[in-house]
PDB file of C-alpha atoms and ligand atoms in Angstrom:
ATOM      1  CA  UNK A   1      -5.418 -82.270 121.951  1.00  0.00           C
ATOM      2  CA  UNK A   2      -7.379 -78.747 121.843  1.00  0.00           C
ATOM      3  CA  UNK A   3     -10.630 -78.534 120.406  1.00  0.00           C
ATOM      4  CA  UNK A   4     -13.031 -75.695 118.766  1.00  0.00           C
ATOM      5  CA  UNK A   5     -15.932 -75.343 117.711  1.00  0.00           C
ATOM      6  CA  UNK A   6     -16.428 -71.615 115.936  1.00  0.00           C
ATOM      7  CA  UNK A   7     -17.702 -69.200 113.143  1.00  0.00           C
ATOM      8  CA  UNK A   8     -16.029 -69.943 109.749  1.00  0.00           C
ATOM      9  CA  UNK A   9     -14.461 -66.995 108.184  1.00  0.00           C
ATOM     10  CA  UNK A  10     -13.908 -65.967 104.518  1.00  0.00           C
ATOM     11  CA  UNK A  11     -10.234 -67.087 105.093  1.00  0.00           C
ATOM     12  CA  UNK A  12     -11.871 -70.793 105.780  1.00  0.00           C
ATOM     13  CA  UNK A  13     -13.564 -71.245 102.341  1.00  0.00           C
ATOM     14  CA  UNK A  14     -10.231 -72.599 100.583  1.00  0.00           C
ATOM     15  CA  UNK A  15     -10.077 -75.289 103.743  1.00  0.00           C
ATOM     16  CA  UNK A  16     -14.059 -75.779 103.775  1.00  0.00           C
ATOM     17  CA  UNK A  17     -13.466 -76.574 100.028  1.00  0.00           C
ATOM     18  CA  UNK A  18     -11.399 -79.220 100.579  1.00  0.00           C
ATOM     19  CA  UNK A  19     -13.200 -81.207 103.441  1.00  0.00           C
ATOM     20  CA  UNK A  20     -16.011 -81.220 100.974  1.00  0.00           C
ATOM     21  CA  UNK A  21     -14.451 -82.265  98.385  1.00  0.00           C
ATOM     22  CA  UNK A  22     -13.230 -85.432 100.691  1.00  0.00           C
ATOM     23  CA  UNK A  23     -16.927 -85.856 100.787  1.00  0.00           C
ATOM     24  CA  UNK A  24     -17.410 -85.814  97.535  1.00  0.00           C
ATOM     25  CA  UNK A  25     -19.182 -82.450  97.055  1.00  0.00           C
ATOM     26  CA  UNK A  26     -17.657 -80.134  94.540  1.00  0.00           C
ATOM     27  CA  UNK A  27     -20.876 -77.326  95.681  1.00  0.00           C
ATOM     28  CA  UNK A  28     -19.147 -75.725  98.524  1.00  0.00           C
ATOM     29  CA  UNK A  29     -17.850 -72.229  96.391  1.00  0.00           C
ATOM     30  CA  UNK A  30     -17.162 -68.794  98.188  1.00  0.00           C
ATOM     31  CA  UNK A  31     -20.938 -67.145  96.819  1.00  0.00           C
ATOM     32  CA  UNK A  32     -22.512 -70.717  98.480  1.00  0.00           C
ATOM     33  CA  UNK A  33     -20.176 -70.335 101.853  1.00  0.00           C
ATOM     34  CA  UNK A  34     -21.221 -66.807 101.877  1.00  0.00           C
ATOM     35  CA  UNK A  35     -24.975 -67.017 101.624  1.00  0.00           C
ATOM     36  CA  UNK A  36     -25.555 -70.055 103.871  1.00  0.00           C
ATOM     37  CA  UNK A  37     -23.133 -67.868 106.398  1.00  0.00           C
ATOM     38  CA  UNK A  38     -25.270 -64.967 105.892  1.00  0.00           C
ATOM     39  CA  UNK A  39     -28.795 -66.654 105.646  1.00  0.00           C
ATOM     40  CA  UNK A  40     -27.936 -68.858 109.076  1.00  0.00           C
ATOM     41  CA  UNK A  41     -24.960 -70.221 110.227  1.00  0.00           C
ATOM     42  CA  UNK A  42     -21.232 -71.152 109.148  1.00  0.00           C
ATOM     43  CA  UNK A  43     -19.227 -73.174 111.900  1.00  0.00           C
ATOM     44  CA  UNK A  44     -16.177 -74.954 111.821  1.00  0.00           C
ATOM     45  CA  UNK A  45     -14.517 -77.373 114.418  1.00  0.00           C
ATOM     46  CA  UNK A  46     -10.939 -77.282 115.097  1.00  0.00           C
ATOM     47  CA  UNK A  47      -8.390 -79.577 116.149  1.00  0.00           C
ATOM     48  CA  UNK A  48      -4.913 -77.955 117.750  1.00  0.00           C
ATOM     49  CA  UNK A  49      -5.938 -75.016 115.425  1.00  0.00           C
ATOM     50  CA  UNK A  50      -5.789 -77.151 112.514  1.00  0.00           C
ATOM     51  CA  UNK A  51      -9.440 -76.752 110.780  1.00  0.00           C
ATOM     52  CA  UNK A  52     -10.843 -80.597 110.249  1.00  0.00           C
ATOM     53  CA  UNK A  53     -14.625 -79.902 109.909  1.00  0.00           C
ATOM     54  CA  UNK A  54     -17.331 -77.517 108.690  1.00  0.00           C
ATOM     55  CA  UNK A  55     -21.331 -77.572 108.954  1.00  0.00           C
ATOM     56  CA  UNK A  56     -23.996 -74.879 108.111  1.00  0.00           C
ATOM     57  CA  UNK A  57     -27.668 -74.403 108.709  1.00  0.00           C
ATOM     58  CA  UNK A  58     -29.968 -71.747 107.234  1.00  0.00           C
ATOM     59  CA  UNK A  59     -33.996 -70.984 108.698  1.00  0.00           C
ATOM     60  CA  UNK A  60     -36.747 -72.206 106.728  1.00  0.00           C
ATOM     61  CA  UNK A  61     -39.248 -70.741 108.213  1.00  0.00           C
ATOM     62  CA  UNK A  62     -39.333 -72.069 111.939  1.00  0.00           C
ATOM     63  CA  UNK A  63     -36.999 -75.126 111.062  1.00  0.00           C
ATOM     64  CA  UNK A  64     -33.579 -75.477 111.162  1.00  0.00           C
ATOM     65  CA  UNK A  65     -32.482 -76.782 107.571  1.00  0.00           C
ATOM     66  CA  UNK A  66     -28.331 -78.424 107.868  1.00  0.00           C
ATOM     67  CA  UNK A  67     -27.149 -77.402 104.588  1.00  0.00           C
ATOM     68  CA  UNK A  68     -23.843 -79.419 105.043  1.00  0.00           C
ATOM     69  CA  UNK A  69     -21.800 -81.248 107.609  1.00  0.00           C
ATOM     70  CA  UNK A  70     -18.269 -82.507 106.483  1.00  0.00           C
ATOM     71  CA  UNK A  71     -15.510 -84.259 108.736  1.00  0.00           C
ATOM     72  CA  UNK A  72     -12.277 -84.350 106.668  1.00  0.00           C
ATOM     73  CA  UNK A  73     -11.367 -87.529 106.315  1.00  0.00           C
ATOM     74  CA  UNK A  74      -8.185 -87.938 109.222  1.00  0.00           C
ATOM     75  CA  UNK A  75     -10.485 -86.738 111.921  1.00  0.00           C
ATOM     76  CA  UNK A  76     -14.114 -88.591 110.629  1.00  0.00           C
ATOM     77  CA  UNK A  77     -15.418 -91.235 113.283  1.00  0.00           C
ATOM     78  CA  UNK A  78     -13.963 -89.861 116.570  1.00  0.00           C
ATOM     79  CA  UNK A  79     -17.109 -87.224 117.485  1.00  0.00           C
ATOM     80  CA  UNK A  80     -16.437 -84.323 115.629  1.00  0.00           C
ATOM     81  CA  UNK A  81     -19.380 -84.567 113.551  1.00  0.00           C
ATOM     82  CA  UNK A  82     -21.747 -85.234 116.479  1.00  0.00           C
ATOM     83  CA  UNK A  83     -20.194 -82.026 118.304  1.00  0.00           C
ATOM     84  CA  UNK A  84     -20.849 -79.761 115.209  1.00  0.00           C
ATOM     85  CA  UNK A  85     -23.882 -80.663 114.721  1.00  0.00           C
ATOM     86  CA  UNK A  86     -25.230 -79.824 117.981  1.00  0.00           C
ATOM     87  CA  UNK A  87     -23.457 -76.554 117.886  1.00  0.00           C
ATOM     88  CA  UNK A  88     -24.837 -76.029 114.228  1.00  0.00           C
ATOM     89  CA  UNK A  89     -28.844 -77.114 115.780  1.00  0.00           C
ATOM     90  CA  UNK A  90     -28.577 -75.222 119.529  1.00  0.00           C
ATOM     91  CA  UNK A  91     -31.629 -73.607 120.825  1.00  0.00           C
ATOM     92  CA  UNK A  92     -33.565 -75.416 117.695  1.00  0.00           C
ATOM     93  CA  UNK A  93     -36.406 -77.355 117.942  1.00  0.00           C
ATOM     94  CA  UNK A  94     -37.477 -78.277 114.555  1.00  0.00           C
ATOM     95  CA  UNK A  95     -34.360 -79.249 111.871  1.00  0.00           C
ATOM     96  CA  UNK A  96     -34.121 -81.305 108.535  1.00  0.00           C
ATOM     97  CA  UNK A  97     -31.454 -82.230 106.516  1.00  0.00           C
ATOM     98  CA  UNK A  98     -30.857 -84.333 103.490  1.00  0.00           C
ATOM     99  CA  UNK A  99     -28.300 -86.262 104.543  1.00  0.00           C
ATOM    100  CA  UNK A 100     -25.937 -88.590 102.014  1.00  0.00           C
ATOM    101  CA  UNK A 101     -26.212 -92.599 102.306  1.00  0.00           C
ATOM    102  CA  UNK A 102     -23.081 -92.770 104.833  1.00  0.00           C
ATOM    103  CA  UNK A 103     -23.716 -95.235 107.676  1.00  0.00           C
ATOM    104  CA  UNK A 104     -22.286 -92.618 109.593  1.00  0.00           C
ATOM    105  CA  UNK A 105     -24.332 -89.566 108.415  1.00  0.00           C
ATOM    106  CA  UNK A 106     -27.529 -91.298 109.128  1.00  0.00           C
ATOM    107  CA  UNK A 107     -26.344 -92.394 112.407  1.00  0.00           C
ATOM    108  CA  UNK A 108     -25.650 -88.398 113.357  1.00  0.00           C
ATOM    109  CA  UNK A 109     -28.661 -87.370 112.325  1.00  0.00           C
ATOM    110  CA  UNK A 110     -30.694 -90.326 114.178  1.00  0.00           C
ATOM    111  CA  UNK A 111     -28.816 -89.213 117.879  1.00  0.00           C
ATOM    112  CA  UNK A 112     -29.922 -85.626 117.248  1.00  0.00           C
ATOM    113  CA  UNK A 113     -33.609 -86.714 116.989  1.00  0.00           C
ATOM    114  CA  UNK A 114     -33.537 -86.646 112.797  1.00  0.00           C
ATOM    115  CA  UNK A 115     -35.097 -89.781 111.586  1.00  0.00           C
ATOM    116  CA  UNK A 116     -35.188 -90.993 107.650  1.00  0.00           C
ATOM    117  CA  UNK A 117     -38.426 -89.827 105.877  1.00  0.00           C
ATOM    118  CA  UNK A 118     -37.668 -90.764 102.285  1.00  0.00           C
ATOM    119  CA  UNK A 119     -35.339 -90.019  99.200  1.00  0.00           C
ATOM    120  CA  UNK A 120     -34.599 -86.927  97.362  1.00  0.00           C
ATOM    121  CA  UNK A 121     -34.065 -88.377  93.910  1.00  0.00           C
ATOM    122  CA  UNK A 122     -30.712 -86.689  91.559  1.00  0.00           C
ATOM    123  CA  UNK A 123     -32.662 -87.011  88.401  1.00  0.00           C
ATOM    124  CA  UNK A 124     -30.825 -86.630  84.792  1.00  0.00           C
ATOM    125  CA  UNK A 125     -32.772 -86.113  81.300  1.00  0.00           C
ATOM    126  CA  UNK A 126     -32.970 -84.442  78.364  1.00  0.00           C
ATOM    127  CA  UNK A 127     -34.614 -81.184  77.445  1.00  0.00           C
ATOM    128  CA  UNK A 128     -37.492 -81.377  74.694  1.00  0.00           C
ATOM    129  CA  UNK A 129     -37.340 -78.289  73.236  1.00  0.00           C
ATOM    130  CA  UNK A 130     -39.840 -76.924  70.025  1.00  0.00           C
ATOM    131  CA  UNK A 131     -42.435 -73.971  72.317  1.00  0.00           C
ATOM    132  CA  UNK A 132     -40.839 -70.858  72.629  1.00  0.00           C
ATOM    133  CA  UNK A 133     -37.978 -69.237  75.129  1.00  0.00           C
ATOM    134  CA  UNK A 134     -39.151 -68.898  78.861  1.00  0.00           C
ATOM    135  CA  UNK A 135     -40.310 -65.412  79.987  1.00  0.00           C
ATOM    136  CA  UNK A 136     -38.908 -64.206  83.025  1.00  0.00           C
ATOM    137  CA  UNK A 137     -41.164 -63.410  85.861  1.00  0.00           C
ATOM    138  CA  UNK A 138     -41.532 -62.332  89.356  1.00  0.00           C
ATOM    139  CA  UNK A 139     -41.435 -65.820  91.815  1.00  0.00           C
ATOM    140  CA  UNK A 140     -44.837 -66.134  93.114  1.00  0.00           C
ATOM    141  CA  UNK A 141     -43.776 -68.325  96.354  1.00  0.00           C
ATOM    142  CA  UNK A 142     -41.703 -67.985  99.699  1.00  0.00           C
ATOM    143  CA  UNK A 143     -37.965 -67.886 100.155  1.00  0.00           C
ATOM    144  CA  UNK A 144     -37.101 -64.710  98.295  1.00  0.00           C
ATOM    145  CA  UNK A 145     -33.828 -64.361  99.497  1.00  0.00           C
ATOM    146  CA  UNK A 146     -32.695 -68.059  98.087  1.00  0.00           C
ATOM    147  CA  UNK A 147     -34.370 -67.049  94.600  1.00  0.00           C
ATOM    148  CA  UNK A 148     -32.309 -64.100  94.448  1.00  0.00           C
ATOM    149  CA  UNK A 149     -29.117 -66.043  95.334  1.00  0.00           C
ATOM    150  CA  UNK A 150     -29.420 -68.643  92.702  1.00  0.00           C
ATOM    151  CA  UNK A 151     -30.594 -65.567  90.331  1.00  0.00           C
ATOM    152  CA  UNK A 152     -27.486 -63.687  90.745  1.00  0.00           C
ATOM    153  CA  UNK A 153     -25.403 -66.275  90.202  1.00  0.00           C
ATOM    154  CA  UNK A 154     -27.031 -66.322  86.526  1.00  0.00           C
ATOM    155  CA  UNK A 155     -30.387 -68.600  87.603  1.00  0.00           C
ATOM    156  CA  UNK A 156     -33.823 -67.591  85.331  1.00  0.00           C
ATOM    157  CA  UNK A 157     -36.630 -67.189  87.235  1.00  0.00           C
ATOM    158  CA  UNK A 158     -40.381 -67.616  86.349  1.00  0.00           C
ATOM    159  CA  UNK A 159     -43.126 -67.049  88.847  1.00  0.00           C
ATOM    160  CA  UNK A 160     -42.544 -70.857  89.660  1.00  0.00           C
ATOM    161  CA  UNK A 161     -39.326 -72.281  88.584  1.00  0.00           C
ATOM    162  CA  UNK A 162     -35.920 -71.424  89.543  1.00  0.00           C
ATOM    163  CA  UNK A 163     -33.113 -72.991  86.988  1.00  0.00           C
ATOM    164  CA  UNK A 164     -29.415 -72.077  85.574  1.00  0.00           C
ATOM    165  CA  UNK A 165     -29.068 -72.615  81.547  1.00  0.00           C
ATOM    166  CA  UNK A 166     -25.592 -73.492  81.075  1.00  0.00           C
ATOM    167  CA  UNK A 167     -24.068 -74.345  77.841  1.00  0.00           C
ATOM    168  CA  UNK A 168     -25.755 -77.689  76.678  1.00  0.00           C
ATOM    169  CA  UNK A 169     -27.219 -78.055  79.831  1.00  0.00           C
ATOM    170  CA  UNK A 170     -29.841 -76.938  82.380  1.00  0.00           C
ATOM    171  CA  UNK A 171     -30.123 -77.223  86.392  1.00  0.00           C
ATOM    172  CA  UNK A 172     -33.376 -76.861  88.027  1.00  0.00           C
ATOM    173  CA  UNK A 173     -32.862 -75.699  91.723  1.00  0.00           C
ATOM    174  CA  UNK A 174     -35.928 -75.029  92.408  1.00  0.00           C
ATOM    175  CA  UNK A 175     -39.727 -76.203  91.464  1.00  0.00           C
ATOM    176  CA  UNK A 176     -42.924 -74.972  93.712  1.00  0.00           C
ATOM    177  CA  UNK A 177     -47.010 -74.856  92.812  1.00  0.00           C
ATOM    178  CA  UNK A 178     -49.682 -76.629  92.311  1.00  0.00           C
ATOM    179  CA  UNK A 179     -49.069 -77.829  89.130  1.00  0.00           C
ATOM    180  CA  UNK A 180     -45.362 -78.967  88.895  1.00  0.00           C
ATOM    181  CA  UNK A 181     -45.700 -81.266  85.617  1.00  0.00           C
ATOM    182  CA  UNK A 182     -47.324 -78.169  83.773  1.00  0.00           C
ATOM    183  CA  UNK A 183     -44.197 -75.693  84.921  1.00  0.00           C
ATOM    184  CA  UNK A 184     -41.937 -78.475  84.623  1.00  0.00           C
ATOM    185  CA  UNK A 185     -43.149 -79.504  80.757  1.00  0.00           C
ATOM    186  CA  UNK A 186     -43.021 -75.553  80.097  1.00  0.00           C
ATOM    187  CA  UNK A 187     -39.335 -75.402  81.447  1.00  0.00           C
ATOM    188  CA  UNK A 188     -37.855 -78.928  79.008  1.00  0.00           C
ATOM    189  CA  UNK A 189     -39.781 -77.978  76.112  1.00  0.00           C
ATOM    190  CA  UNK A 190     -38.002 -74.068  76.578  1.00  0.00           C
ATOM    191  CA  UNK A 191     -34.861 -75.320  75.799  1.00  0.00           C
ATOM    192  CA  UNK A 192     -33.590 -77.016  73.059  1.00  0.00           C
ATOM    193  CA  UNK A 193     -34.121 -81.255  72.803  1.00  0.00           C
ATOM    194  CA  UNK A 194     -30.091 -82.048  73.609  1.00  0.00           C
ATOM    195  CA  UNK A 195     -29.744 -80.008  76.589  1.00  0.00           C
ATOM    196  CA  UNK A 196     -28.919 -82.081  79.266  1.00  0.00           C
ATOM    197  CA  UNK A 197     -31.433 -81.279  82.662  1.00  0.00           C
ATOM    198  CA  UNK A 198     -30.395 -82.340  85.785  1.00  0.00           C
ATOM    199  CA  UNK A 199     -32.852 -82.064  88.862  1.00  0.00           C
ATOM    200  CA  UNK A 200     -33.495 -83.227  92.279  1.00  0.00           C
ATOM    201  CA  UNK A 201     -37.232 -84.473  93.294  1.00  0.00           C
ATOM    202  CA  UNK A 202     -38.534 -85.836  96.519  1.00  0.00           C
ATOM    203  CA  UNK A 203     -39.193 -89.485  95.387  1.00  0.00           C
ATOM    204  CA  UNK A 204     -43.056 -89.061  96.690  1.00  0.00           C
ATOM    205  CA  UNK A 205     -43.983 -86.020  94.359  1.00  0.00           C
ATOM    206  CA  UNK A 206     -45.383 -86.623  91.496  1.00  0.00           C
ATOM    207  CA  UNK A 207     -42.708 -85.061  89.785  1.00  0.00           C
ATOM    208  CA  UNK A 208     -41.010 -88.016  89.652  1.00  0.00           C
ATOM    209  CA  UNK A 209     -42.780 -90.644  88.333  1.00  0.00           C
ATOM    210  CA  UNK A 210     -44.135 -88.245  85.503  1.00  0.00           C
ATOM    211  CA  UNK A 211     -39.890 -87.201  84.495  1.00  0.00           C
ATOM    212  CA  UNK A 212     -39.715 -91.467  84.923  1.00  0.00           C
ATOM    213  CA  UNK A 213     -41.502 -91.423  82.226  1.00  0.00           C
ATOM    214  CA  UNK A 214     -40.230 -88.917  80.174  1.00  0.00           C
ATOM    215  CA  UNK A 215     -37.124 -90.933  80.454  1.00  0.00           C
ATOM    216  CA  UNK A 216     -35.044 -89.224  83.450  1.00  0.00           C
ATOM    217  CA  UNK A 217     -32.865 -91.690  85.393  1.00  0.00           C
ATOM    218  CA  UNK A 218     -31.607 -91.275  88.992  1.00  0.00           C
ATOM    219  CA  UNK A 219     -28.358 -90.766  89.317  1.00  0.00           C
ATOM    220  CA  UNK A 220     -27.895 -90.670  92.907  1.00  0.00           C
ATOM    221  CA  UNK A 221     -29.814 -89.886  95.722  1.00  0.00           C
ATOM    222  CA  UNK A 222     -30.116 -88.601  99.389  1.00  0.00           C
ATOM    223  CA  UNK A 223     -32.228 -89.184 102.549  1.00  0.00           C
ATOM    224  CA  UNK A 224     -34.300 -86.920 104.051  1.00  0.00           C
ATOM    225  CA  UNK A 225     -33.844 -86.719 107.515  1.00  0.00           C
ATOM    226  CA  UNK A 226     -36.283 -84.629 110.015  1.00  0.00           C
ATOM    227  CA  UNK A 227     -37.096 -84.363 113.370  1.00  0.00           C
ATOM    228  CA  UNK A 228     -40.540 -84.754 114.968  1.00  0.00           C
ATOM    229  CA  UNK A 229     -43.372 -83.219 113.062  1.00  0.00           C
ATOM    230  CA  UNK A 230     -41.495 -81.638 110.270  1.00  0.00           C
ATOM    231  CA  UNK A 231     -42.121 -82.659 106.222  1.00  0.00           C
ATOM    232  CA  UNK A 232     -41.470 -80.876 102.698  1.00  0.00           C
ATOM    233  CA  UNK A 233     -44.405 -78.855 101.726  1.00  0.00           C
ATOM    234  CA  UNK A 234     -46.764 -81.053  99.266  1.00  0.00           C
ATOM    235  CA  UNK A 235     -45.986 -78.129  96.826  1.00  0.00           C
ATOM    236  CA  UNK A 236     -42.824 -78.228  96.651  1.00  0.00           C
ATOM    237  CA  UNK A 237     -41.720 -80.649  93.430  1.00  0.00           C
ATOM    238  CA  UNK A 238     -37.974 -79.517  93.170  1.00  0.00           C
ATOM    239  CA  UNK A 239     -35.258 -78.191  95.311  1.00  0.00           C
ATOM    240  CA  UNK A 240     -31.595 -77.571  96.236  1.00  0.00           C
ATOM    241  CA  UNK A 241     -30.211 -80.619  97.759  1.00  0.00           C
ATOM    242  CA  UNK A 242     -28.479 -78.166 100.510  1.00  0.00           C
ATOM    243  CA  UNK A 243     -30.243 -75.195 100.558  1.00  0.00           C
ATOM    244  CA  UNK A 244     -34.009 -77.476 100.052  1.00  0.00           C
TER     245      UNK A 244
HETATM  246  C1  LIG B   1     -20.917 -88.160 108.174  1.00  0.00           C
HETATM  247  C2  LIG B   1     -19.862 -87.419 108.981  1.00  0.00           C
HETATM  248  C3  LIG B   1     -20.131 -85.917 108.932  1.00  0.00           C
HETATM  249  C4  LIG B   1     -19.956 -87.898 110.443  1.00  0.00           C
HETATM  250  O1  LIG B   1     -18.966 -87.266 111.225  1.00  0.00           O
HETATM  251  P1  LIG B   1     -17.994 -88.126 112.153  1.00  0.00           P
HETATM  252  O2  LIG B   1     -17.185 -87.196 112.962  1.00  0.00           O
HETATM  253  O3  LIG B   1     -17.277 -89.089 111.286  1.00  0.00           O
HETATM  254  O4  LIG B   1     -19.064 -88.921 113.052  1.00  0.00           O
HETATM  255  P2  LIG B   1     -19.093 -89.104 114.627  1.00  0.00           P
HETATM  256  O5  LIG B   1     -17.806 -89.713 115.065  1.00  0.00           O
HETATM  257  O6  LIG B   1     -19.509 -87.832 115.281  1.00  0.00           O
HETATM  258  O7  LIG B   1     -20.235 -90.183 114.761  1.00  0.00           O
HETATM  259  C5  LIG B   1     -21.582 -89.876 114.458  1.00  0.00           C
HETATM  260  C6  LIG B   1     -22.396 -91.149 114.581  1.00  0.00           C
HETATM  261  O8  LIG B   1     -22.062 -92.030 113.495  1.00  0.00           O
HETATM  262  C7  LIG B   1     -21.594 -93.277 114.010  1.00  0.00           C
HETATM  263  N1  LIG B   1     -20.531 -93.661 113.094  1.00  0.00           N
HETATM  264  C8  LIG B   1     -19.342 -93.057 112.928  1.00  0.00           C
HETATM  265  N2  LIG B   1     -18.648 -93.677 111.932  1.00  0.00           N
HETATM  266  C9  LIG B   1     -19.433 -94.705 111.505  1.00  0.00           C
HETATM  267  C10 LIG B   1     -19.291 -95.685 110.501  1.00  0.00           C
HETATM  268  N3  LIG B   1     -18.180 -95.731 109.747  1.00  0.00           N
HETATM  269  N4  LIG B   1     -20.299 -96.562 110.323  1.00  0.00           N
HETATM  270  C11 LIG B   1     -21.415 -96.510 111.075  1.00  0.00           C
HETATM  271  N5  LIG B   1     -21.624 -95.559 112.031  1.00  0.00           N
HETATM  272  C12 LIG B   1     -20.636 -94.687 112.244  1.00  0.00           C
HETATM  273  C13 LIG B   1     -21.102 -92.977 115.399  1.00  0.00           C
HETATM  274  O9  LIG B   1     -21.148 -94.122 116.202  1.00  0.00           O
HETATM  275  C14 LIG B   1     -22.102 -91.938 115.845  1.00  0.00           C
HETATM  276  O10 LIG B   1     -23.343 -92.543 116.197  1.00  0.00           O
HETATM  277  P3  LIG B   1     -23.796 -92.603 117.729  1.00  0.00           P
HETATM  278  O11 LIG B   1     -23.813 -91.177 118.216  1.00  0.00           O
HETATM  279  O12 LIG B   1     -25.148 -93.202 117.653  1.00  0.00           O
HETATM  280  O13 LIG B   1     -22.752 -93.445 118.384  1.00  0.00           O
HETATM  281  C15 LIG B   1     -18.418 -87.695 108.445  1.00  0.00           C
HETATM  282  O14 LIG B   1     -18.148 -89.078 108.582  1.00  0.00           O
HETATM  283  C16 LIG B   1     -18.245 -87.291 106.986  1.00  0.00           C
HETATM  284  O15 LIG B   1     -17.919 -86.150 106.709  1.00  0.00           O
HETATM  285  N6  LIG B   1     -18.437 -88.237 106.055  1.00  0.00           N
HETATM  286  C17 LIG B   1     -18.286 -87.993 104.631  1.00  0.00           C
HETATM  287  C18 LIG B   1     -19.209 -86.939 104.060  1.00  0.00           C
HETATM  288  C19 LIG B   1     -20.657 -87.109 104.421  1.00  0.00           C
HETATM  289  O16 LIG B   1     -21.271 -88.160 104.165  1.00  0.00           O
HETATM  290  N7  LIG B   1     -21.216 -86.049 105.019  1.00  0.00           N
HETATM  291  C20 LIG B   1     -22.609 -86.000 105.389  1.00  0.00           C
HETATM  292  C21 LIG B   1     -23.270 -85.100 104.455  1.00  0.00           C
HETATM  293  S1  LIG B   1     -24.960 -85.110 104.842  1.00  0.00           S
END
C-alpha cells in the first residue's frame, strides 16, 4: 500500500466534494476549494493513487486556522487524518480549528497540541424586519481578503457585518465590533420578519444569549479547538465555521 500526502488540484474538487459530503458537509464548492487553496493551503492524502482524504488551512494572522479535514469513510480510523494534519500544520506554531463532535476529530486535534475551548453555536431565527434596507459600506475590520470572497459570491457588506440574502432567507458569515447586538438588531430588522437567519456565534459572546432571546435555537454546534495561547478575538460575535 503506497501513500501521499500532496497539493490538491482543481481536478480534485469533484473527489474533495464527495469525502465531505461523507462528513456531512455540503460547503466544500470549487469558489470555497479555490480560496482556502489560494489564501493557505489545499492537501490531499492518497492511497495507491486513489484520493481518500483532503484538509486545508488558511493564516489568520500568525495562527494557523484548519478550515477542514475529511477522511472518506473506507480509509477513516487507520492514521490518515493524523498524517494530514501534520502536513496541513508543519512549521506552525499557533493553529485553531473548529472541529465537529466526532470522538475521533477531537482526538486529532488533542495529539497535535489543540485542546477544546468552547462551542461555536449554529444558531437559526427569524428576521424582524419594519427599519429600512441595509446600506452598503466599506468593512471597517481585518481580513479583507475573506470579505471580498464571501462578497463576490453575492455577500452584502456593511462596515461591520458580512451576510448573503438569499430568497426567504439570510446567512450571516461574519459579525465583528464593539457593539454586535446593535449591528446585529440593524441586520434582522433590514430584512423582512419571515426571512429565515441562520448564524454561527461563539457560545461565550454575548451574541448569543441576546439572539436566545430573540428566539434563535441552536441547531448544531462545533468545538473550538486551539493550541497554547490562542483565543477568538472578544470582538468577534459571528463567523464562518471554516474560514472563522
Ligand atoms: C475526524 C477524521 C478526520 C479523523 O481521521 P481518521 O483518519 O479517521 O483518524 P486517525 O486514524 O488519524 O485517528 C486520529 C485520532 O482519533 C482517534 N480515533 C480514530 N477513530 C476513533 C473513533 N472512532 N473513536 C475515538 N477515537 C478515534 C485515534 O486513536 C487517533 O487518536 P490518537 O492519535 O490519540 O491515537 C475522520 O474520522 C473523519 O473524516 N470523520 C468524519 C468527518 C469529521 O468529523 N471531520 C472533522 C471535521 S473537523
Amino acid at each position: 500500500m503506497k501513500s501521499a500526502i500532496r497539493r490538491a488540484t482543481p481536478d480534485d474538487h469533484a473527489r474533495v466534494a464527495e469525502i465531505a459530503a461523507e462528513g456531512d458537509s455540503t460547503d466544500s464548492d470549487p469558489a470555497y476549494l479555490s480560496f482556502v487553496a489560494e489564501a493557505g493551503h489545499l492537501l490531499c492524502s492518497e492511497i495507491d493513487g486513489q484520493v481518500v482524504a483532503f484538509g486545508g488551512v488558511v493564516p489568520v494572522g500568525e495562527i494557523a486556522m484548519v478550515t477542514d479535514l475529511f477522511v472518506a469513510r473506507v480509509a477513516r480510523g487507520s492514521g490518515v487524518g493524523g498524517r494530514l494534519l501534520q502536513a496541513l500544520l508543519h512549521g506552525q506554531r499557533r493553529s485553531m480549528t473548529f472541529s465537529s463532535k466526532s470522538d475521533a476529530a477531537l482526538a486529532m486535534y488533542r495529539r497535535a497540541g489543540m485542546e477544546p475551548q468552547g462551542r461555536l453555536l449554529y444558531l437559526s431565527g427569524m428576521a424582524i424586519g419594519g427599519s429600512q434596507e441595509l446600506v452598503e459600506a466599506e468593512w471597517q475590520h481585518g481580513r479583507i481578503d475573506l470579505v471580498r470572497y464571501f462578497a463576490a459570491r453575492g455577500a452584502l457588506v456593511t462596515s461591520d457585518s458580512v451576510a448573503t440574502p438569499g430568497s426567504g432567507h439570510l446567512r450571516v458569515h461574519r459579525l465583528v465590533g464593539e457593539d454586535a447586538v446593535g449591528t446585529c438588531e440593524r441586520l434582522l430588522t433590514a430584512f423582512d420578519a419571515g426571512n429565515t437567519v441562520d448564524i454561527c456565534v461563539p457560545e461565550a459572546h454575548p451574541l448569543a444569549g441576546w439572539l436566545a432571546k430573540a428566539g434563535f435555537a441552536e441547531t448544531d454546534h462545533d468545538m473550538l479547538c486551539c493550541s497554547a495561547g490562542v483565543d477568538l478575538p472578544p470582538d468577534l460575535a459571528a463567523l464562518h465555521p471554516g474560514l472563522a
